[in-house]
Amino acid sequence: MNEASGMSFLEKWEELSQFGAVSGTLGVHREAASAADGQQREWFETLMRSWGFRVERDAIGNLFALYEFHPGQPYVLMGSHLDSQPTAGRFDGAYGVLAAAFAAKRAIADAQTLSLQPTKNIAVVNWFNEEGSRFKPSLMGSSVFTGKMELEDALKSRDSSGCTVREALDALGERGSFEALPVSSYAEIHVEQGRDMDEKGVTIGLVHATWAAHKFELRFSGQQAHSGSTLMEDRKDALLAAAQMIVAAHDVTSLFKPGQLHTAVGEIQVYPNSPVVVASEATILLDLRSPSTQVLEQAVQKLITGSELICESTRTQMSIIAEHSWAQNPYQEEGVALAQSVVEELGFTHDRVFTIAGHDSTNMKDIAPTVMLFVPSVEGISHNVAEYTRDEDLLAGLDMLSEVAKRMLVGELALESREGGSQPVNE
Amino acid sequence: MNEASGMSFLEKWEELSQFGAVSGTLGVHREAASAADGQQREWFETLMRSWGFRVERDAIGNLFALYEFHPGQPYVLMGSHLDSQPTAGRFDGAYGVLAAAFAAKRAIADAQTLSLQPTKNIAVVNWFNEEGSRFKPSLMGSSVFTGKMELEDALKSRDSSGCTVREALDALGERGSFEALPVSSYAEIHVEQGRDMDEKGVTIGLVHATWAAHKFELRFSGQQAHSGSTLMEDRKDALLAAAQMIVAAHDVTSLFKPGQLHTAVGEIQVYPNSPVVVASEATILLDLRSPSTQVLEQAVQKLITGSELICESTRTQMSIIAEHSWAQNPYQEEGVALAQSVVEELGFTHDRVFTIAGHDSTNMKDIAPTVMLFVPSVEGISHNVAEYTRDEDLLAGLDMLSEVAKRMLVGELALESREGGSQPVNE
């Protein structure tokens, strides 16, 4: 580890963690394009400019800090996201952005002393709206960048107050015109958001695949009625139907071995949501995840079958408003192998791990060779102000990412070495 | 029936029903102190002034139209409420206010021709915020008037956007300084909000008692976590706990005979209510009603016992934020007898009926002799834009209320004839 750089990293880390800080906790509250997000973006731009980077923003508010060694060459890109869930942890995303910034700075320093001879350029990215809490969907910035989502669809997404992404970005002056960054490879580091590495004493996780996932937006439609006087048998209670589905979605996990199926409903919207009115409409976001695509399919099938009984007994209708799924999804083995080689050289304890949570790298790996790394999170607490990763693990992760960056800069894992292309493509 | 007055009533009824009209339906959307409520209050004031009434508003926005036959005498008061639930029916409340206005107008006309010789004065009231959908609690205006709720507590109640009752009333100029109306008796007419009278072909319901009720505001507290990656056994899911309670509250009705227990959860608030976050907090409004106080107590006991299992299995805590109950609650028999005498004279089909829904008369009967009347509602549809009562039933109800008012004006059922007092008292 570079001792001075490590100290400097922890100092800047403290600075960054003050934006949107939740009083009395280690946590932060800085949803995408909020005032706190605007402040941290400005801070990040100033920092990167002071280190000699050019800062650009694209049309969906992704923030890029660019440094050229060889004008015209593609970029080694590293980063993650600064936005957070409401009252959430400071590490989730922000660690990956600041670690990428310091890793890039180290590479530049090494190039200046000629101990590194890059053949690529280097860039750091803060992806816009990874969390999807204020504006849906999540992974918005990287989805637009990788051509998986239309820019216009993203810009017109609205928060609960009716404000669009376009309006929110414009209010901060964060919508730019930067286009088409040629990427030779991508790296991201993140806290694990699970307790596996923490329990096993593993410092570096080499992410080799994402869990399979299936997400539903389900709407139950019933009929508004007086909730006191209407006969029970006359009711068509949409909230009751949604509640039965929330319970069913939890109970289905007991049909599989522990760790084989995670399910949750985190969000519900009810109309009219009034004290003496049977709800006419209840919309839930249902999320199922499994390391096994087969388990996932079985669980989805059971819930869909079960929903017919729910609708029959509550006399409601269910509509699938949106549905999105992916199979168990590997990262490139070349990327895992590069990380494996680096971690063995550096001597950190390590393991091949799944990611259950989605990351911007899940998008990026589909257009560029990618390395995805984890550092441990104490007790796996995530999306909670009590999220915590020890300093030594933060610094180990920074060393790891720095070394991966340098290998990429000299041409390891570059896209053209595999197939000759370097432009983002739509999968 | 007074033919011309009936026509005039239906014309004014159409006018009133245009305020907050929900396009393409018969329904209205005019929550307390909304813009639509302000418009209909202005319309009502203009109408009453044009008929020679003095219009006053008290400190909680109750709107009174007063007509004196004998200055210094107490008032026969009649009315209901103009506010509605979101996207609700036009009849609920508003019918009772306009019927009271026309009944009072008829009484004045009869007094002018000397066919009626009132010994009391007469007033019509539009109670503020009966519904409680925008500002909690319901029955706000009549609760403050009858001393059951402190004025200051009512004025600081906030809607979901943070606006207080005080601010909302002031924005409309609807907070006044009128005080202490001496009431000799009270009458209210309302649509049934059930399908019993409609099915039996009953035109006039003589309300003799309210169902017992028990209302809870329950909060489940868990822990924010990543809803994808957190192990199922680590979760403390407040929304899951709330969903289990919603299901339990429905299922408990099956332990009793049909019609013996009504339960519902109409409102839920979840934090952070974000797609990838296990909820840390979920608050529900639970409503149980029964014609039997004993059944109600058994049901409440079962749910409270059941909540311990819910909390244990979900590893959450439940707090009772607010709780409010009343036993089966009779209207004065003298009031029912007066209504019975009138309905037999007029020759309408009639029946003694319970009210399951709460009404402002539920408050008023505790400070003054009260007559509560129902007209049928087709299929009992309530708190729904499809709520409907036939013109002939509206007019029959108006005739009924008019005759009750005249009887009250000549001294039948007057408070001082029972116990000598005429000032509101706190129960």
PDB file of C-alpha atoms in Angstrom, chain B residues 184-278:
ATOM      1  CA  SER B 184     -82.328  22.466  21.282  1.00  0.00           C
ATOM      2  CA  SER B 185     -82.238  19.428  18.990  1.00  0.00           C
ATOM      3  CA  TYR B 186     -80.368  18.065  15.981  1.00  0.00           C
ATOM      4  CA  ALA B 187     -81.435  16.190  12.856  1.00  0.00           C
ATOM      5  CA  GLU B 188     -79.378  14.655  10.062  1.00  0.00           C
ATOM      6  CA  ILE B 189     -80.226  12.684   6.964  1.00  0.00           C
ATOM      7  CA  HIS B 190     -77.713  10.567   5.036  1.00  0.00           C
ATOM      8  CA  VAL B 191     -77.539   7.820   2.437  1.00  0.00           C
ATOM      9  CA  GLU B 192     -77.338   4.375   4.040  1.00  0.00           C
ATOM     10  CA  GLN B 193     -73.867   3.238   2.824  1.00  0.00           C
ATOM     11  CA  GLY B 194     -75.109  -0.330   2.970  1.00  0.00           C
ATOM     12  CA  ARG B 195     -77.500  -2.333   0.803  1.00  0.00           C
ATOM     13  CA  ASP B 196     -80.006  -3.470   3.404  1.00  0.00           C
ATOM     14  CA  MET B 197     -82.685  -0.809   2.843  1.00  0.00           C
ATOM     15  CA  ASP B 198     -82.245  -0.975  -0.928  1.00  0.00           C
ATOM     16  CA  GLU B 199     -82.772  -4.731  -0.938  1.00  0.00           C
ATOM     17  CA  LYS B 200     -85.784  -4.586   1.371  1.00  0.00           C
ATOM     18  CA  GLY B 201     -87.401  -1.682  -0.504  1.00  0.00           C
ATOM     19  CA  VAL B 202     -87.332   0.576   2.561  1.00  0.00           C
ATOM     20  CA  THR B 203     -87.511   4.319   1.832  1.00  0.00           C
ATOM     21  CA  ILE B 204     -86.730   5.782   5.263  1.00  0.00           C
ATOM     22  CA  GLY B 205     -84.324   4.311   7.810  1.00  0.00           C
ATOM     23  CA  LEU B 206     -84.855   5.282  11.440  1.00  0.00           C
ATOM     24  CA  VAL B 207     -81.338   5.019  12.860  1.00  0.00           C
ATOM     25  CA  HIS B 208     -81.515   3.709  16.430  1.00  0.00           C
ATOM     26  CA  ALA B 209     -77.880   2.858  17.158  1.00  0.00           C
ATOM     27  CA  THR B 210     -74.339   2.772  15.817  1.00  0.00           C
ATOM     28  CA  TRP B 211     -72.260  -0.382  15.615  1.00  0.00           C
ATOM     29  CA  ALA B 212     -69.470  -0.799  18.106  1.00  0.00           C
ATOM     30  CA  ALA B 213     -66.085   0.051  16.638  1.00  0.00           C
ATOM     31  CA  HIS B 214     -62.415  -0.272  17.481  1.00  0.00           C
ATOM     32  CA  LYS B 215     -59.817   1.594  15.464  1.00  0.00           C
ATOM     33  CA  PHE B 216     -56.067   1.147  15.671  1.00  0.00           C
ATOM     34  CA  GLU B 217     -53.087   2.893  14.212  1.00  0.00           C
ATOM     35  CA  LEU B 218     -50.425   0.162  14.354  1.00  0.00           C
ATOM     36  CA  ARG B 219     -46.772   0.598  13.535  1.00  0.00           C
ATOM     37  CA  PHE B 220     -44.436  -2.278  12.739  1.00  0.00           C
ATOM     38  CA  SER B 221     -40.741  -1.498  13.138  1.00  0.00           C
ATOM     39  CA  GLY B 222     -38.047  -3.571  11.486  1.00  0.00           C
ATOM     40  CA  GLN B 223     -34.685  -2.767   9.948  1.00  0.00           C
ATOM     41  CA  GLN B 224     -33.687  -1.260   6.610  1.00  0.00           C
ATOM     42  CA  ALA B 225     -31.719  -3.754   4.541  1.00  0.00           C
ATOM     43  CA  HIS B 226     -30.898  -4.604   0.933  1.00  0.00           C
ATOM     44  CA  SER B 227     -33.931  -6.530  -0.250  1.00  0.00           C
ATOM     45  CA  GLY B 228     -31.915  -8.562  -2.749  1.00  0.00           C
ATOM     46  CA  SER B 229     -28.774  -9.586  -0.957  1.00  0.00           C
ATOM     47  CA  THR B 230     -29.724  -9.727   2.734  1.00  0.00           C
ATOM     48  CA  LEU B 231     -30.198 -13.311   3.901  1.00  0.00           C
ATOM     49  CA  MET B 232     -33.868 -14.091   4.485  1.00  0.00           C
ATOM     50  CA  GLU B 233     -33.171 -15.063   8.095  1.00  0.00           C
ATOM     51  CA  ASP B 234     -31.439 -11.727   8.750  1.00  0.00           C
ATOM     52  CA  ARG B 235     -34.395  -9.633   7.669  1.00  0.00           C
ATOM     53  CA  LYS B 236     -36.702  -7.631   9.896  1.00  0.00           C
ATOM     54  CA  ASP B 237     -39.278  -6.721   7.298  1.00  0.00           C
ATOM     55  CA  ALA B 238     -41.840  -4.210   8.563  1.00  0.00           C
ATOM     56  CA  LEU B 239     -43.921  -4.362   5.378  1.00  0.00           C
ATOM     57  CA  LEU B 240     -44.128  -8.150   5.595  1.00  0.00           C
ATOM     58  CA  ALA B 241     -45.326  -7.847   9.204  1.00  0.00           C
ATOM     59  CA  ALA B 242     -47.936  -5.275   8.211  1.00  0.00           C
ATOM     60  CA  ALA B 243     -49.082  -7.501   5.334  1.00  0.00           C
ATOM     61  CA  GLN B 244     -49.487 -10.436   7.705  1.00  0.00           C
ATOM     62  CA  MET B 245     -51.607  -8.237   9.988  1.00  0.00           C
ATOM     63  CA  ILE B 246     -53.758  -7.046   7.066  1.00  0.00           C
ATOM     64  CA  VAL B 247     -54.401 -10.675   6.141  1.00  0.00           C
ATOM     65  CA  ALA B 248     -55.061 -11.645   9.783  1.00  0.00           C
ATOM     66  CA  ALA B 249     -57.487  -8.755  10.211  1.00  0.00           C
ATOM     67  CA  HIS B 250     -59.436 -10.007   7.224  1.00  0.00           C
ATOM     68  CA  ASP B 251     -59.323 -13.673   8.229  1.00  0.00           C
ATOM     69  CA  VAL B 252     -60.612 -13.043  11.758  1.00  0.00           C
ATOM     70  CA  THR B 253     -64.032 -12.163  10.316  1.00  0.00           C
ATOM     71  CA  SER B 254     -64.481 -15.805   9.289  1.00  0.00           C
ATOM     72  CA  LEU B 255     -64.628 -16.797  12.974  1.00  0.00           C
ATOM     73  CA  PHE B 256     -67.954 -14.999  13.372  1.00  0.00           C
ATOM     74  CA  LYS B 257     -71.307 -15.158  11.626  1.00  0.00           C
ATOM     75  CA  PRO B 258     -71.689 -13.048   8.471  1.00  0.00           C
ATOM     76  CA  GLY B 259     -72.623  -9.483   9.348  1.00  0.00           C
ATOM     77  CA  GLN B 260     -71.239  -9.783  12.884  1.00  0.00           C
ATOM     78  CA  LEU B 261     -67.806  -8.333  12.173  1.00  0.00           C
ATOM     79  CA  HIS B 262     -66.427  -5.946   9.563  1.00  0.00           C
ATOM     80  CA  THR B 263     -62.688  -5.285   9.414  1.00  0.00           C
ATOM     81  CA  ALA B 264     -60.435  -3.410   7.051  1.00  0.00           C
ATOM     82  CA  VAL B 265     -57.106  -1.748   6.592  1.00  0.00           C
ATOM     83  CA  GLY B 266     -57.596   1.170   4.219  1.00  0.00           C
ATOM     84  CA  GLU B 267     -54.330   3.021   4.672  1.00  0.00           C
ATOM     85  CA  ILE B 268     -50.675   2.041   4.897  1.00  0.00           C
ATOM     86  CA  GLN B 269     -47.527   4.180   5.094  1.00  0.00           C
ATOM     87  CA  VAL B 270     -44.158   2.521   4.479  1.00  0.00           C
ATOM     88  CA  TYR B 271     -40.603   3.761   4.972  1.00  0.00           C
ATOM     89  CA  PRO B 272     -38.452   4.017   2.950  1.00  0.00           C
ATOM     90  CA  ASN B 273     -40.857   2.439   0.408  1.00  0.00           C
ATOM     91  CA  SER B 274     -38.049   1.943  -2.077  1.00  0.00           C
ATOM     92  CA  PRO B 275     -37.775  -0.861  -4.613  1.00  0.00           C
ATOM     93  CA  VAL B 276     -34.623  -2.560  -3.308  1.00  0.00           C
ATOM     94  CA  VAL B 277     -34.965  -1.895   0.402  1.00  0.00           C
ATOM     95  CA  VAL B 278     -36.512  -4.008   3.142  1.00  0.00           C
TER      96      VAL B 278
END
